[in-house]
Amino acid sequence: MKTVTINNVSRYLEENVKINGWVYNTRRSGKIGFLILRDGFGLLQCILEKSHLGEENFNKFKDLTQESSLSIKGKVVKNERAIGGFELFVDEFEVYQVSTDYPITPKEHGPDYLMNNRHLWLRSKRQNAILKIRHQIIKSIRDFFDMNDFTLVDTPIFTPNSAEGTSTLFDTDYFDTKAYLCQTGQLYGEASAMAFGRHYNFGPCFRAEKSKTRRHLTEFWMVEPEIAFCDMKENIKWAEKLIDYIFQEVIKNKRNELKILERDIHVLENIKAPFPKISYTECINLLNKGGFDIKWGDDFGSPEETFISEKYDKPVVVFGFPSKIKAFYMKRDPENEKVVLGMDILAPEGYGEIVGGSERETDINVLLDRIKEENLNQKDYEWYLDLRRFGSVPHSGFGMGIERVVAWVCGISHIRETIPFARTMTRLNP
Ligand code: 4AD
Ligand code: MG
């Protein structure tokens, strides 16, 4: 007999199969038992008839509790009203373990309780749907870059220097010196872009950000393309095309999961490039009109980003940020030294910044000045400066935070549900 998974049962109509899984739910109506089986691939209703199974086996079924593990053999039959349109008419089953007092019941639990039980919460229907959409988003991103001849080059996690400001570095003992966990792979991505033309890296990044917002993790995943001979305009186009592709693929392949999350597909279908563009200076004006006490030169926080992004039903590209508030490697605008050729993309519905990028400074003297201004140790950046000494070219890139994109696509309010095991200021467990 064939062992199959629930996502494939439609191929075995009227055939006898074996399915391994866990009890999601049970209920009885007289001499008929209903068992919803969960196998990680889907949910399937199983029908257990006392007259067919015999008294002893039917009693064994009565003892099954939520999350008990078992193998079931039976015939696949059609039932329009069952989840997925099919059910299993059970001949026999074998129990691996009866699970007692499973801590997550169908009743409402608070977020802290659920996060403490994250190792079990992952089994629930909603969390399953969110992480399957995360998987789809990651796959689409990889496919997009692979199709466009980018080379995936992995960047290190232990690093000797900072790229996104020294205030959010995690340090760790590294034999007789200190190492920092990477905040970004970008500087290495720039080296790779000079070697491969089109580069991307995709991995975890770490920031000791003391922000307890619904958008900040201390460990998050970022994808970062870096492109040689590319200016800011082309850089924005790559980001727009990437976002377009992600939405197209998620809508095509993850309808079921979006339905479980009650996400309105029409809202997602509307996300098509080109996206509106607005300068930082225009944003400051809008914010002032909206009652924000912010002046030119200040950085945006989450409330400011939310205010701007809520004005659009598509992502909005913000450009022309003051150089003072942006990283040392961003190229100054030749037409206005006070601002950089950098961009942030803010997602609609108040999701805030999902992408940050820029054209990179190519003038080694400007870089040296910026490194000094930021009190960075030039010695640690000599290898990076070599990229400006040997065949320097205009180049650009950006970073996209995966968890923020997942939160937006899924329409969920807190980033902690978008990563399997969230790390925040107050959480390192499980
Ligand atoms: O804007 P950021 O800091 O840009 C960089 O790190 C550049 N080096 C990227 C590049 O040009 N290659 O971060 C990029 C994105 C943000 O837009 C956001 O989506 C995400 O990374 N991000 C976070 N996501 C979750 N939690 C945090 N604490 C995050 N910090 C940044
Ligand atoms: Mg940023």
XYZ file of C-alpha atoms and ligand atoms in Angstrom:
462
model
C 0.000 0.000 0.000
C 1.249 3.444 -0.897
C 2.122 5.986 1.803
C 0.911 9.391 0.616
C 0.723 12.980 1.872
C -2.504 14.932 2.234
C -1.688 17.473 -0.496
C -1.653 14.573 -2.983
C -4.756 12.579 -1.971
C -6.737 13.722 -5.027
C -4.470 11.492 -7.153
C -5.606 8.395 -5.237
C -9.388 8.629 -5.518
C -11.059 5.296 -4.602
C -7.630 3.788 -3.785
C -6.383 2.441 -0.452
C -3.514 4.472 1.003
C -1.589 5.008 4.216
C -1.150 8.484 5.723
C 1.087 9.430 8.683
C 0.241 12.384 10.871
C -1.184 13.901 14.016
C -4.686 14.382 15.366
C -5.854 17.944 14.740
C -9.342 17.403 16.054
C -11.875 14.660 16.769
C -15.616 14.481 17.187
C -18.231 11.734 17.406
C -21.775 11.421 16.300
C -23.126 8.147 17.670
C -21.345 5.274 16.000
C -19.388 7.450 13.561
C -16.144 9.154 14.459
C -14.624 12.131 12.632
C -10.901 12.708 12.900
C -9.191 15.673 11.282
C -5.695 14.499 10.425
C -2.791 16.942 10.125
C 0.381 15.828 8.357
C 2.215 19.096 7.677
C 1.022 19.044 4.064
C -2.628 19.715 4.808
C -5.697 18.678 6.776
C -7.896 15.695 5.908
C -11.156 14.495 7.392
C -11.096 10.777 8.265
C -14.299 8.796 8.834
C -14.279 5.984 11.385
C -17.355 3.740 11.547
C -17.805 1.509 14.568
C -19.459 -1.221 12.485
C -16.483 -1.261 10.108
C -13.649 -0.971 12.657
C -15.044 -3.156 15.442
C -15.692 -2.241 19.067
C -12.075 -2.411 20.273
C -10.629 -0.164 17.581
C -13.501 2.281 17.872
C -12.733 2.592 21.600
C -9.081 3.210 20.742
C -10.239 6.061 18.525
C -12.254 7.517 21.420
C -9.031 7.786 23.458
C -7.215 9.833 20.806
C -6.398 13.362 21.916
C -5.201 16.488 20.101
C -1.691 15.967 18.637
C -1.597 12.200 19.197
C 0.561 10.698 16.440
C -0.627 7.877 14.227
C -0.702 6.117 10.852
C -4.051 5.606 9.160
C -4.973 3.239 6.351
C -8.130 3.695 4.356
C -9.824 4.542 1.089
C -9.784 8.034 -0.446
C -13.316 9.184 -1.274
C -14.806 12.386 -2.618
C -16.794 14.705 -0.350
C -17.431 18.218 -1.616
C -18.227 19.437 1.883
C -15.000 18.209 3.527
C -11.875 20.425 3.697
C -9.997 19.942 0.441
C -12.945 18.087 -1.135
C -11.772 14.581 -0.103
C -11.914 12.349 2.942
C -10.500 9.034 4.105
C -12.764 6.100 4.909
C -10.660 4.376 7.601
C -9.951 0.630 7.654
C -7.339 0.583 10.392
C -4.929 2.823 12.281
C -1.822 2.457 14.389
C -1.050 4.871 17.225
C 2.524 6.012 17.843
C 1.775 8.054 20.910
C -1.260 9.402 22.722
C -0.432 13.008 23.555
C -1.732 14.164 26.915
C -2.519 17.766 27.939
C -1.331 19.460 24.753
C -0.821 23.065 25.883
C -2.377 24.770 22.845
C -6.108 24.155 22.661
C -8.639 25.641 20.237
C -9.479 28.303 22.869
C -7.850 31.748 22.687
C -4.366 32.099 24.163
C -2.416 35.342 24.687
C 0.559 36.156 22.405
C 3.149 35.677 25.154
C 1.803 32.243 26.020
C 1.837 31.267 22.356
C 5.387 32.586 21.852
C 6.546 30.590 24.909
C 5.081 27.557 23.158
C 6.355 28.526 19.712
C 7.865 25.046 19.196
C 4.297 23.680 19.310
C 2.434 26.712 17.963
C 4.144 26.118 14.584
C 1.705 23.215 14.092
C -1.369 25.437 14.033
C -3.165 26.185 10.780
C -2.426 29.918 10.720
C 1.241 29.614 11.659
C 1.617 26.879 9.090
C 0.118 29.134 6.414
C 2.372 32.076 7.351
C 5.551 29.999 7.206
C 4.525 28.395 3.921
C 4.068 31.870 2.461
C 7.487 32.799 3.892
C 8.941 29.792 2.086
C 7.248 30.846 -1.159
C 8.582 34.399 -0.820
C 12.126 33.133 -0.257
C 11.837 30.785 -3.230
C 10.491 33.568 -5.468
C 13.351 35.854 -4.470
C 15.938 33.194 -5.261
C 14.225 32.344 -8.549
C 14.058 36.020 -9.516
C 17.762 36.621 -9.013
C 18.765 33.283 -10.515
C 16.671 33.956 -13.645
C 18.355 37.340 -14.004
C 21.915 35.972 -13.874
C 22.788 37.103 -10.364
C 25.328 34.907 -8.553
C 24.555 33.911 -4.969
C 27.671 34.597 -2.908
C 27.368 33.990 0.828
C 28.734 36.709 3.060
C 30.260 36.103 6.512
C 28.414 36.359 9.813
C 31.496 37.040 11.977
C 32.839 40.408 10.889
C 35.551 42.768 12.108
C 33.660 45.996 11.394
C 30.325 47.786 11.317
C 28.361 48.866 8.240
C 25.094 50.204 9.634
C 26.260 52.190 12.669
C 28.126 51.058 15.758
C 25.208 51.474 18.161
C 23.416 48.298 17.076
C 26.348 45.875 16.960
C 26.308 42.550 18.765
C 29.835 41.644 19.757
C 31.260 38.332 20.783
C 34.617 37.016 21.943
C 36.672 35.794 19.015
C 39.750 34.149 20.513
C 41.901 37.082 21.658
C 39.911 39.748 19.850
C 36.277 40.839 19.323
C 34.027 39.944 16.418
C 30.696 41.482 15.477
C 27.695 39.653 14.111
C 26.891 40.995 10.648
C 24.273 43.758 10.398
C 24.343 43.376 6.606
C 26.360 41.491 4.011
C 26.597 44.547 1.800
C 30.272 45.463 2.040
C 31.186 41.915 1.016
C 28.453 42.071 -1.628
C 30.273 45.037 -3.163
C 33.455 42.963 -3.406
C 31.429 40.191 -5.015
C 29.720 42.550 -7.504
C 33.182 43.538 -8.770
C 33.921 39.826 -9.238
C 30.570 38.622 -10.621
C 28.804 41.724 -12.013
C 25.482 40.865 -10.429
C 25.572 39.546 -6.884
C 23.148 38.606 -4.150
C 23.478 37.323 -0.620
C 20.679 35.980 1.525
C 21.041 35.230 5.186
C 20.519 36.239 8.799
C 21.475 39.717 10.026
C 21.794 40.842 13.621
C 21.037 44.185 15.223
C 21.058 45.055 18.886
C 18.200 47.466 18.365
C 16.567 48.476 21.602
C 13.198 48.867 19.907
C 10.185 46.972 21.124
C 8.108 47.634 18.026
C 6.086 45.228 15.938
C 8.644 45.639 13.133
C 11.960 44.936 14.850
C 13.752 41.669 15.439
C 17.320 41.310 16.710
C 17.859 38.464 14.211
C 16.200 38.827 10.825
C 16.788 37.649 7.269
C 17.816 39.970 4.504
C 18.337 39.516 0.777
C 20.822 41.934 -0.756
C 21.544 42.327 -4.463
C 24.584 44.380 -5.469
C 25.024 45.390 -9.090
C 28.059 46.737 -10.952
C 27.588 49.556 -13.500
C 24.194 50.376 -11.998
C 22.888 53.783 -10.925
C 20.147 54.702 -8.501
C 17.405 54.686 -11.173
C 18.222 51.167 -12.309
C 18.557 50.072 -8.679
C 14.968 51.197 -7.986
C 13.800 49.330 -11.101
C 15.364 46.087 -9.847
C 13.593 46.496 -6.508
C 10.266 47.174 -8.230
C 10.641 44.133 -10.482
C 11.534 41.942 -7.511
C 8.464 43.028 -5.531
C 6.259 42.508 -8.607
C 7.581 38.984 -9.025
C 7.124 38.045 -5.356
C 3.468 39.113 -5.441
C 2.789 37.363 -8.731
C 4.200 34.067 -7.404
C 2.543 34.215 -3.984
C -0.862 34.933 -5.535
C -0.359 32.111 -8.035
C 0.901 29.451 -5.621
C -0.382 30.267 -2.158
C -4.105 31.034 -2.566
C -5.088 28.471 0.052
C -2.751 29.911 2.654
C -3.886 33.479 1.914
C -7.463 32.289 2.388
C -6.627 30.717 5.765
C -5.175 34.104 6.770
C -8.269 35.883 5.388
C -6.018 38.095 3.278
C -7.881 39.984 0.547
C -6.273 38.892 -2.745
C -7.523 42.044 -4.529
C -5.349 44.192 -2.290
C -2.330 42.082 -3.246
C -3.209 42.045 -6.954
C -2.980 45.817 -6.945
C 0.735 45.730 -6.066
C 2.207 46.357 -9.504
C 5.189 48.527 -10.435
C 5.942 51.325 -11.121
C 5.514 52.604 -7.580
C 5.012 56.250 -6.597
C 8.175 58.175 -5.687
C 8.472 60.974 -3.170
C 11.472 62.887 -1.817
C 12.457 63.024 1.833
C 11.885 66.798 1.768
C 8.313 66.333 0.493
C 7.773 63.775 3.269
C 8.878 66.292 5.902
C 6.321 68.777 4.523
C 3.572 66.155 4.594
C 4.517 65.135 8.127
C 4.508 68.755 9.348
C 1.085 69.287 7.789
C -0.037 66.089 9.522
C 0.992 67.521 12.898
C 4.366 65.764 13.343
C 7.049 67.715 15.160
C 9.880 66.815 12.794
C 12.392 69.006 10.972
C 14.611 68.559 7.925
C 17.552 66.365 8.964
C 15.651 64.171 11.438
C 15.291 60.465 10.795
C 11.896 58.790 10.466
C 10.689 56.450 13.161
C 7.919 53.896 12.812
C 5.074 56.458 13.330
C 6.468 58.714 10.564
C 6.871 55.786 8.161
C 3.363 54.588 8.937
C 1.944 58.068 8.273
C 3.666 58.316 4.875
C 2.954 54.757 3.752
C -0.721 54.976 4.688
C -1.167 57.666 2.040
C -0.688 55.072 -0.708
C -2.191 51.721 -1.650
C 1.080 50.672 -3.283
C 4.633 50.704 -1.952
C 6.188 54.172 -2.071
C 9.835 54.907 -2.871
C 11.332 57.651 -0.695
C 14.581 59.208 -1.955
C 16.922 62.099 -1.227
C 17.666 61.501 2.461
C 20.054 63.798 4.351
C 23.557 62.304 4.259
C 23.931 62.847 8.014
C 21.328 60.195 8.865
C 22.469 57.603 6.342
C 25.344 55.099 6.258
C 28.905 56.136 5.331
C 28.943 54.192 2.037
C 26.017 56.008 0.365
C 26.926 58.233 -2.580
C 26.320 61.957 -2.186
C 24.045 63.454 -4.805
C 26.398 65.406 -7.119
C 23.655 68.054 -7.495
C 23.147 68.487 -3.756
C 25.901 67.391 -1.377
C 23.509 67.486 1.582
C 21.574 64.450 0.409
C 22.520 60.942 -0.668
C 21.458 58.796 -3.613
C 19.667 56.456 -1.257
C 16.143 55.091 -1.218
C 13.758 53.389 1.169
C 10.668 51.547 0.011
C 7.754 51.808 2.423
C 5.032 49.173 2.182
C 1.379 50.262 2.210
C -1.197 49.639 4.971
C 1.260 51.026 7.513
C 3.830 48.230 7.169
C 6.724 50.685 6.879
C 10.211 50.231 5.459
C 10.793 46.939 3.676
C 13.736 47.959 1.467
C 16.745 50.208 2.023
C 19.323 50.808 -0.680
C 21.586 53.250 -2.444
C 24.150 53.991 -5.066
C 27.548 53.508 -3.410
C 30.208 56.171 -2.922
C 33.037 55.605 -5.391
C 35.290 58.522 -4.391
C 37.872 57.086 -1.992
C 38.525 60.498 -0.408
C 34.856 61.020 0.398
C 34.769 57.523 1.901
C 37.855 58.243 4.005
C 36.220 61.440 5.313
C 32.984 59.633 6.108
C 34.853 56.816 7.917
C 36.595 59.461 10.054
C 33.353 61.345 10.723
C 31.713 58.161 11.957
C 34.705 57.375 14.205
C 35.283 54.085 12.425
C 38.707 52.466 12.374
C 40.143 52.933 8.877
C 42.348 49.861 9.284
C 39.274 47.602 9.365
C 38.032 49.055 6.062
C 41.259 48.859 4.048
C 39.993 45.814 2.142
C 36.778 47.699 1.316
C 38.767 50.736 0.166
C 40.711 48.428 -2.182
C 37.456 48.079 -4.145
C 37.803 51.832 -4.927
C 41.495 51.452 -5.758
C 41.272 48.609 -8.261
C 38.742 49.014 -11.047
C 36.181 51.098 -9.218
C 32.851 51.504 -11.074
C 29.457 53.044 -10.320
C 27.425 50.430 -8.467
C 24.276 50.130 -6.398
C 22.299 47.686 -4.331
C 19.615 47.275 -1.728
C 18.514 45.085 1.144
C 15.042 43.691 1.661
C 13.955 42.453 5.083
C 12.138 39.142 4.617
C 10.068 39.221 7.794
C 8.629 42.646 7.015
C 7.644 41.487 3.545
C 6.049 38.338 4.974
C 4.080 40.411 7.521
C 2.812 42.683 4.746
C 1.915 39.891 2.313
C 0.134 37.933 5.066
C -1.537 41.037 6.487
C -0.447 40.268 10.043
C 0.244 42.955 12.576
C 3.345 41.631 14.341
C 6.645 40.513 12.852
C 7.164 37.832 15.545
C 4.892 35.406 13.641
C 6.807 35.730 10.360
C 9.971 33.883 11.447
C 10.031 30.344 12.887
C 11.737 31.310 16.160
C 11.681 35.057 16.759
C 14.527 36.816 18.557
C 13.646 40.143 20.119
C 14.980 42.313 22.928
C 12.968 40.289 25.417
C 12.968 36.854 23.816
C 15.691 34.260 23.244
C 13.556 31.207 23.994
C 12.464 28.698 22.735
O 17.859 49.755 5.602
P 18.854 48.743 6.088
O 19.522 48.990 7.378
O 19.885 48.580 4.899
C 21.036 47.860 4.922
O 21.387 47.114 5.796
C 21.808 47.955 3.645
N 23.188 47.557 3.914
C 21.160 47.104 2.599
C 21.864 47.196 1.255
O 21.835 48.227 0.646
N 22.458 46.121 0.807
O 18.132 47.316 6.167
C 17.504 46.776 5.038
C 16.157 46.185 5.392
C 15.163 47.169 5.971
O 14.518 47.899 4.963
C 14.212 46.251 6.704
O 13.292 45.663 5.793
C 15.131 45.162 7.220
O 16.296 45.198 6.427
N 15.482 45.387 8.622
C 14.898 44.753 9.657
N 13.934 43.820 9.702
C 13.557 43.348 10.912
N 14.105 43.756 12.072
C 15.090 44.695 12.079
N 15.630 45.071 13.239
C 15.512 45.233 10.832
N 16.444 46.141 10.464
C 16.404 46.220 9.121
Mg 16.964 51.446 6.383
